[in-house]
Amino acid sequence: MIEFKGVSVTYPGAKEPALADVNITFQKGEFVCVLGRSGAGKSTFIRCINGLQPVSEGYVKWEDKTLSEMTHKETLEVRRKTGMIFQHFNLIPRMSVVQNILTGLFGYKKSYENLLGLFKSSDRLQALEAIDQVELTVEPTRRVEKLSGGQKQRVAIARALVQNPKVFLGDEPVASLDPGTADRIFQLLKKTHVKRNLVSIINVHDVILAKKFATRIIALKDGKLVFDGTPEEFDDKVYADIYNHSS
Amino acid sequence: MVWFKRSQFLILLCLSLLVIGSMKLTEFDLSKFRDFQNMGDFLSKWFPMNTESLPFLFQESLLTIAIAFLGSLFGLIIALPLSFMAARNTSRNRFVYSVTRFLLSFLRSVPEFVFGLILLTTLGLGPFPAVIAIIFHNIGVLGKLISELIESADKGPMEAMLAVGARKWIGNLFAVLPQIWPNVLSQFFYRFEVAIRTSLILGLIGGGGIGQQLFIHFKTFQYQLVSVDVLLIMIMVIMVDYIGSKIREKVI
């Protein structure tokens, strides 16, 4: 469904590539955790999937078309089909829970509808259903900056859910949460993943979480793909290879 | 001296030289306050206040507020989209960024008084050219200030809006505006306050309002009316400041 072929990314002014010759394919139903040390290229990798980060070499293919071949409209469509959650939630401050969730529909609406907030009652209903699905027990009209970290991430997941995504991307979505909340957020992601039969690709630092929830683990080191296997295959030796200093 | 670097002493030296040079140029001399008595004598002529014309002056004050309000509000409405074009992180491209920045700098560099003088030739005397002059200058000032707020906004929400498939300008608008809105309001009310003072100056060139009355009363030595004008101006400025802070409190 998603294919990386010889993908390299080099940031302007950088000597070394952030991603180097990555080749990998993801299929529907896979719950993939991406491991690696800070700076290994995990965020760059995730951002290449929905085109937030353009590739320097190679290509990322969705079904039968590469992102670079797509028109602007097609790229927006890919993003619309991709729910993405972030470490710092990236919610819009001073807006309510339900308003934030409704921004997930921006890709489906015309600009003037977004600008004027012309959402149908079915859209609002969809947002309220998403609140239920992520088991958020706060007032939908509450401003997001008044929520806890875990609640904010649930709002972010609900925003991704109303997109009706085919792919779920997570850029260290639990890195700023306590271990208990992190586990609950992962349970929620997995439940949603199974229910909607998605492709989920999630960056994570916590190996225990990755081994508990992932159906496939991949690992990056210095921008290179150094491991691709099942959670069972990710043993202490692999762990040491990935996380030990290379010097 | 762990807090200071050698370069900071050099900066301090340069600053001191600048202060001394500026004081020389401006004949800055506190000893001139020896003749403080003259000011006292002059101010004593301001009282008792002549309140007979208060209803008329009140009406003129309302006109001043209207000039300042329209000048600031329309300035803000026009400056907002321009500021997105003049911010590095939201501008469409380098060309649009540079052109908009130049336009804002130009509008900012021309004082309202000069705009007023130029507009007089087309629009004639009255409050309308004053409003337009304030709008022009406010576009320059607010556009620059808001573009700097946009540049320092958290880019996380912008990325999230791109990730949901929103068009870039819609994403930028929704991700940035709520973040900067309280500061935009602060800037607006500050500019409103400044516009009240500016409209006084524009009164000198026939812009109308309390400024024009102040100018007339001053020229005709009606100091007991000048004191009423000054009091009304002070009330207006304090009122705008108070209302602005209340609205901002509510918004935050």
mmCIF file with all atom_site columns, N, CA and C in Angstrom, chain A residues 59-91:
data_model
loop_
_atom_site.group_PDB
_atom_site.id
_atom_site.type_symbol
_atom_site.label_atom_id
_atom_site.label_alt_id
_atom_site.label_comp_id
_atom_site.label_asym_id
_atom_site.label_entity_id
_atom_site.label_seq_id
_atom_site.pdbx_PDB_ins_code
_atom_site.Cartn_x
_atom_site.Cartn_y
_atom_site.Cartn_z
_atom_site.occupancy
_atom_site.B_iso_or_equiv
_atom_site.pdbx_formal_charge
_atom_site.auth_seq_id
_atom_site.auth_comp_id
_atom_site.auth_asym_id
_atom_site.auth_atom_id
_atom_site.pdbx_PDB_model_num
ATOM 1  N N  . TYR A 1 59 ? 11.687 7.545  -3.973 1.00 0.00 ? 59 TYR A N  1
ATOM 2  C CA . TYR A 1 59 ? 10.282 7.956  -3.977 1.00 0.00 ? 59 TYR A CA 1
ATOM 3  C C  . TYR A 1 59 ? 9.471  7.231  -2.907 1.00 0.00 ? 59 TYR A C  1
ATOM 4  N N  . VAL A 1 60 ? 8.350  7.862  -2.571 1.00 0.00 ? 60 VAL A N  1
ATOM 5  C CA . VAL A 1 60 ? 7.359  7.226  -1.693 1.00 0.00 ? 60 VAL A CA 1
ATOM 6  C C  . VAL A 1 60 ? 6.119  7.025  -2.542 1.00 0.00 ? 60 VAL A C  1
ATOM 7  N N  . LYS A 1 61 ? 5.663  5.779  -2.601 1.00 0.00 ? 61 LYS A N  1
ATOM 8  C CA . LYS A 1 61 ? 4.544  5.451  -3.484 1.00 0.00 ? 61 LYS A CA 1
ATOM 9  C C  . LYS A 1 61 ? 3.310  5.090  -2.650 1.00 0.00 ? 61 LYS A C  1
ATOM 10 N N  . TRP A 1 62 ? 2.199  5.670  -3.034 1.00 0.00 ? 62 TRP A N  1
ATOM 11 C CA . TRP A 1 62 ? 0.911  5.327  -2.420 1.00 0.00 ? 62 TRP A CA 1
ATOM 12 C C  . TRP A 1 62 ? 0.117  4.560  -3.472 1.00 0.00 ? 62 TRP A C  1
ATOM 13 N N  . GLU A 1 63 ? -0.262 3.345  -3.173 1.00 0.00 ? 63 GLU A N  1
ATOM 14 C CA . GLU A 1 63 ? -0.936 2.484  -4.163 1.00 0.00 ? 63 GLU A CA 1
ATOM 15 C C  . GLU A 1 63 ? -0.077 2.428  -5.430 1.00 0.00 ? 63 GLU A C  1
ATOM 16 N N  . ASP A 1 64 ? -0.445 3.202  -6.471 1.00 0.00 ? 64 ASP A N  1
ATOM 17 C CA . ASP A 1 64 ? 0.314  3.074  -7.710 1.00 0.00 ? 64 ASP A CA 1
ATOM 18 C C  . ASP A 1 64 ? 0.919  4.398  -8.170 1.00 0.00 ? 64 ASP A C  1
ATOM 19 N N  . LYS A 1 65 ? 0.950  5.393  -7.290 1.00 0.00 ? 65 LYS A N  1
ATOM 20 C CA . LYS A 1 65 ? 1.455  6.692  -7.720 1.00 0.00 ? 65 LYS A CA 1
ATOM 21 C C  . LYS A 1 65 ? 2.430  7.234  -6.677 1.00 0.00 ? 65 LYS A C  1
ATOM 22 N N  . THR A 1 66 ? 3.542  7.787  -7.142 1.00 0.00 ? 66 THR A N  1
ATOM 23 C CA . THR A 1 66 ? 4.492  8.347  -6.176 1.00 0.00 ? 66 THR A CA 1
ATOM 24 C C  . THR A 1 66 ? 4.023  9.755  -5.769 1.00 0.00 ? 66 THR A C  1
ATOM 25 N N  . LEU A 1 67 ? 4.454  10.170 -4.583 1.00 0.00 ? 67 LEU A N  1
ATOM 26 C CA . LEU A 1 67 ? 4.038  11.491 -4.070 1.00 0.00 ? 67 LEU A CA 1
ATOM 27 C C  . LEU A 1 67 ? 4.512  12.611 -4.996 1.00 0.00 ? 67 LEU A C  1
ATOM 28 N N  . SER A 1 68 ? 5.716  12.431 -5.577 1.00 0.00 ? 68 SER A N  1
ATOM 29 C CA . SER A 1 68 ? 6.235  13.501 -6.439 1.00 0.00 ? 68 SER A CA 1
ATOM 30 C C  . SER A 1 68 ? 5.468  13.606 -7.760 1.00 0.00 ? 68 SER A C  1
ATOM 31 N N  . GLU A 1 69 ? 4.802  12.499 -8.170 1.00 0.00 ? 69 GLU A N  1
ATOM 32 C CA . GLU A 1 69 ? 3.997  12.542 -9.401 1.00 0.00 ? 69 GLU A CA 1
ATOM 33 C C  . GLU A 1 69 ? 2.622  13.166 -9.157 1.00 0.00 ? 69 GLU A C  1
ATOM 34 N N  . MET A 1 70 ? 2.245  13.231 -7.903 1.00 0.00 ? 70 MET A N  1
ATOM 35 C CA . MET A 1 70 ? 0.874  13.669 -7.592 1.00 0.00 ? 70 MET A CA 1
ATOM 36 C C  . MET A 1 70 ? 0.707  15.169 -7.785 1.00 0.00 ? 70 MET A C  1
ATOM 37 N N  . THR A 1 71 ? -0.514 15.548 -8.170 1.00 0.00 ? 71 THR A N  1
ATOM 38 C CA . THR A 1 71 ? -0.830 16.981 -8.226 1.00 0.00 ? 71 THR A CA 1
ATOM 39 C C  . THR A 1 71 ? -1.022 17.460 -6.782 1.00 0.00 ? 71 THR A C  1
ATOM 40 N N  . HIS A 1 72 ? -1.113 18.786 -6.633 1.00 0.00 ? 72 HIS A N  1
ATOM 41 C CA . HIS A 1 72 ? -1.303 19.335 -5.292 1.00 0.00 ? 72 HIS A CA 1
ATOM 42 C C  . HIS A 1 72 ? -2.591 18.788 -4.665 1.00 0.00 ? 72 HIS A C  1
ATOM 43 N N  . LYS A 1 73 ? -3.614 18.675 -5.509 1.00 0.00 ? 73 LYS A N  1
ATOM 44 C CA . LYS A 1 73 ? -4.910 18.184 -5.036 1.00 0.00 ? 73 LYS A CA 1
ATOM 45 C C  . LYS A 1 73 ? -4.796 16.730 -4.547 1.00 0.00 ? 73 LYS A C  1
ATOM 46 N N  . GLU A 1 74 ? -4.040 15.945 -5.313 1.00 0.00 ? 74 GLU A N  1
ATOM 47 C CA . GLU A 1 74 ? -3.866 14.530 -4.926 1.00 0.00 ? 74 GLU A CA 1
ATOM 48 C C  . GLU A 1 74 ? -3.075 14.407 -3.631 1.00 0.00 ? 74 GLU A C  1
ATOM 49 N N  . THR A 1 75 ? -2.070 15.304 -3.466 1.00 0.00 ? 75 THR A N  1
ATOM 50 C CA . THR A 1 75 ? -1.288 15.284 -2.218 1.00 0.00 ? 75 THR A CA 1
ATOM 51 C C  . THR A 1 75 ? -2.192 15.612 -1.036 1.00 0.00 ? 75 THR A C  1
ATOM 52 N N  . LEU A 1 76 ? -3.069 16.598 -1.233 1.00 0.00 ? 76 LEU A N  1
ATOM 53 C CA . LEU A 1 76 ? -3.994 16.944 -0.153 1.00 0.00 ? 76 LEU A CA 1
ATOM 54 C C  . LEU A 1 76 ? -4.899 15.761 0.180  1.00 0.00 ? 76 LEU A C  1
ATOM 55 N N  . GLU A 1 77 ? -5.251 15.001 -0.857 1.00 0.00 ? 77 GLU A N  1
ATOM 56 C CA . GLU A 1 77 ? -6.122 13.846 -0.654 1.00 0.00 ? 77 GLU A CA 1
ATOM 57 C C  . GLU A 1 77 ? -5.403 12.761 0.164  1.00 0.00 ? 77 GLU A C  1
ATOM 58 N N  . VAL A 1 78 ? -4.108 12.590 -0.141 1.00 0.00 ? 78 VAL A N  1
ATOM 59 C CA . VAL A 1 78 ? -3.307 11.630 0.621  1.00 0.00 ? 78 VAL A CA 1
ATOM 60 C C  . VAL A 1 78 ? -3.269 12.039 2.093  1.00 0.00 ? 78 VAL A C  1
ATOM 61 N N  . ARG A 1 79 ? -3.066 13.327 2.315  1.00 0.00 ? 79 ARG A N  1
ATOM 62 C CA . ARG A 1 79 ? -2.998 13.821 3.702  1.00 0.00 ? 79 ARG A CA 1
ATOM 63 C C  . ARG A 1 79 ? -4.344 13.660 4.403  1.00 0.00 ? 79 ARG A C  1
ATOM 64 N N  . ARG A 1 80 ? -5.398 13.881 3.637  1.00 0.00 ? 80 ARG A N  1
ATOM 65 C CA . ARG A 1 80 ? -6.743 13.741 4.191  1.00 0.00 ? 80 ARG A CA 1
ATOM 66 C C  . ARG A 1 80 ? -6.984 12.306 4.661  1.00 0.00 ? 80 ARG A C  1
ATOM 67 N N  . LYS A 1 81 ? -6.395 11.363 3.917  1.00 0.00 ? 81 LYS A N  1
ATOM 68 C CA . LYS A 1 81 ? -6.584 9.946  4.255  1.00 0.00 ? 81 LYS A CA 1
ATOM 69 C C  . LYS A 1 81 ? -5.626 9.483  5.355  1.00 0.00 ? 81 LYS A C  1
ATOM 70 N N  . THR A 1 82 ? -4.761 10.430 5.796  1.00 0.00 ? 82 THR A N  1
ATOM 71 C CA . THR A 1 82 ? -3.733 10.060 6.770  1.00 0.00 ? 82 THR A CA 1
ATOM 72 C C  . THR A 1 82 ? -3.941 10.815 8.080  1.00 0.00 ? 82 THR A C  1
ATOM 73 N N  . GLY A 1 83 ? -4.321 10.101 9.098  1.00 0.00 ? 83 GLY A N  1
ATOM 74 C CA . GLY A 1 83 ? -4.464 10.734 10.414 1.00 0.00 ? 83 GLY A CA 1
ATOM 75 C C  . GLY A 1 83 ? -3.094 10.798 11.058 1.00 0.00 ? 83 GLY A C  1
ATOM 76 N N  . MET A 1 84 ? -2.733 11.962 11.558 1.00 0.00 ? 84 MET A N  1
ATOM 77 C CA . MET A 1 84 ? -1.392 12.080 12.142 1.00 0.00 ? 84 MET A CA 1
ATOM 78 C C  . MET A 1 84 ? -1.473 12.676 13.539 1.00 0.00 ? 84 MET A C  1
ATOM 79 N N  . ILE A 1 85 ? -0.756 12.048 14.456 1.00 0.00 ? 85 ILE A N  1
ATOM 80 C CA . ILE A 1 85 ? -0.712 12.611 15.813 1.00 0.00 ? 85 ILE A CA 1
ATOM 81 C C  . ILE A 1 85 ? 0.751  12.880 16.196 1.00 0.00 ? 85 ILE A C  1
ATOM 82 N N  . PHE A 1 86 ? 0.913  13.866 17.071 1.00 0.00 ? 86 PHE A N  1
ATOM 83 C CA . PHE A 1 86 ? 2.250  14.400 17.346 1.00 0.00 ? 86 PHE A CA 1
ATOM 84 C C  . PHE A 1 86 ? 2.593  14.329 18.832 1.00 0.00 ? 86 PHE A C  1
ATOM 85 N N  . GLN A 1 87 ? 3.882  14.456 19.100 1.00 0.00 ? 87 GLN A N  1
ATOM 86 C CA . GLN A 1 87 ? 4.345  14.417 20.500 1.00 0.00 ? 87 GLN A CA 1
ATOM 87 C C  . GLN A 1 87 ? 3.704  15.544 21.321 1.00 0.00 ? 87 GLN A C  1
ATOM 88 N N  . HIS A 1 88 ? 3.692  16.742 20.747 1.00 0.00 ? 88 HIS A N  1
ATOM 89 C CA . HIS A 1 88 ? 3.136  17.878 21.505 1.00 0.00 ? 88 HIS A CA 1
ATOM 90 C C  . HIS A 1 88 ? 1.711  18.178 21.081 1.00 0.00 ? 88 HIS A C  1
ATOM 91 N N  . PHE A 1 89 ? 1.036  17.183 20.602 1.00 0.00 ? 89 PHE A N  1
ATOM 92 C CA . PHE A 1 89 ? -0.400 17.185 20.269 1.00 0.00 ? 89 PHE A CA 1
ATOM 93 C C  . PHE A 1 89 ? -0.759 18.121 19.108 1.00 0.00 ? 89 PHE A C  1
ATOM 94 N N  . ASN A 1 90 ? -0.089 19.290 19.055 1.00 0.00 ? 90 ASN A N  1
ATOM 95 C CA . ASN A 1 90 ? -0.322 20.266 17.971 1.00 0.00 ? 90 ASN A CA 1
ATOM 96 C C  . ASN A 1 90 ? -1.796 20.641 17.812 1.00 0.00 ? 90 ASN A C  1
ATOM 97 N N  . LEU A 1 91 ? -2.468 20.798 18.940 1.00 0.00 ? 91 LEU A N  1
ATOM 98 C CA . LEU A 1 91 ? -3.850 21.267 18.887 1.00 0.00 ? 91 LEU A CA 1
ATOM 99 C C  . LEU A 1 91 ? -3.829 22.784 18.736 1.00 0.00 ? 91 LEU A C  1
#
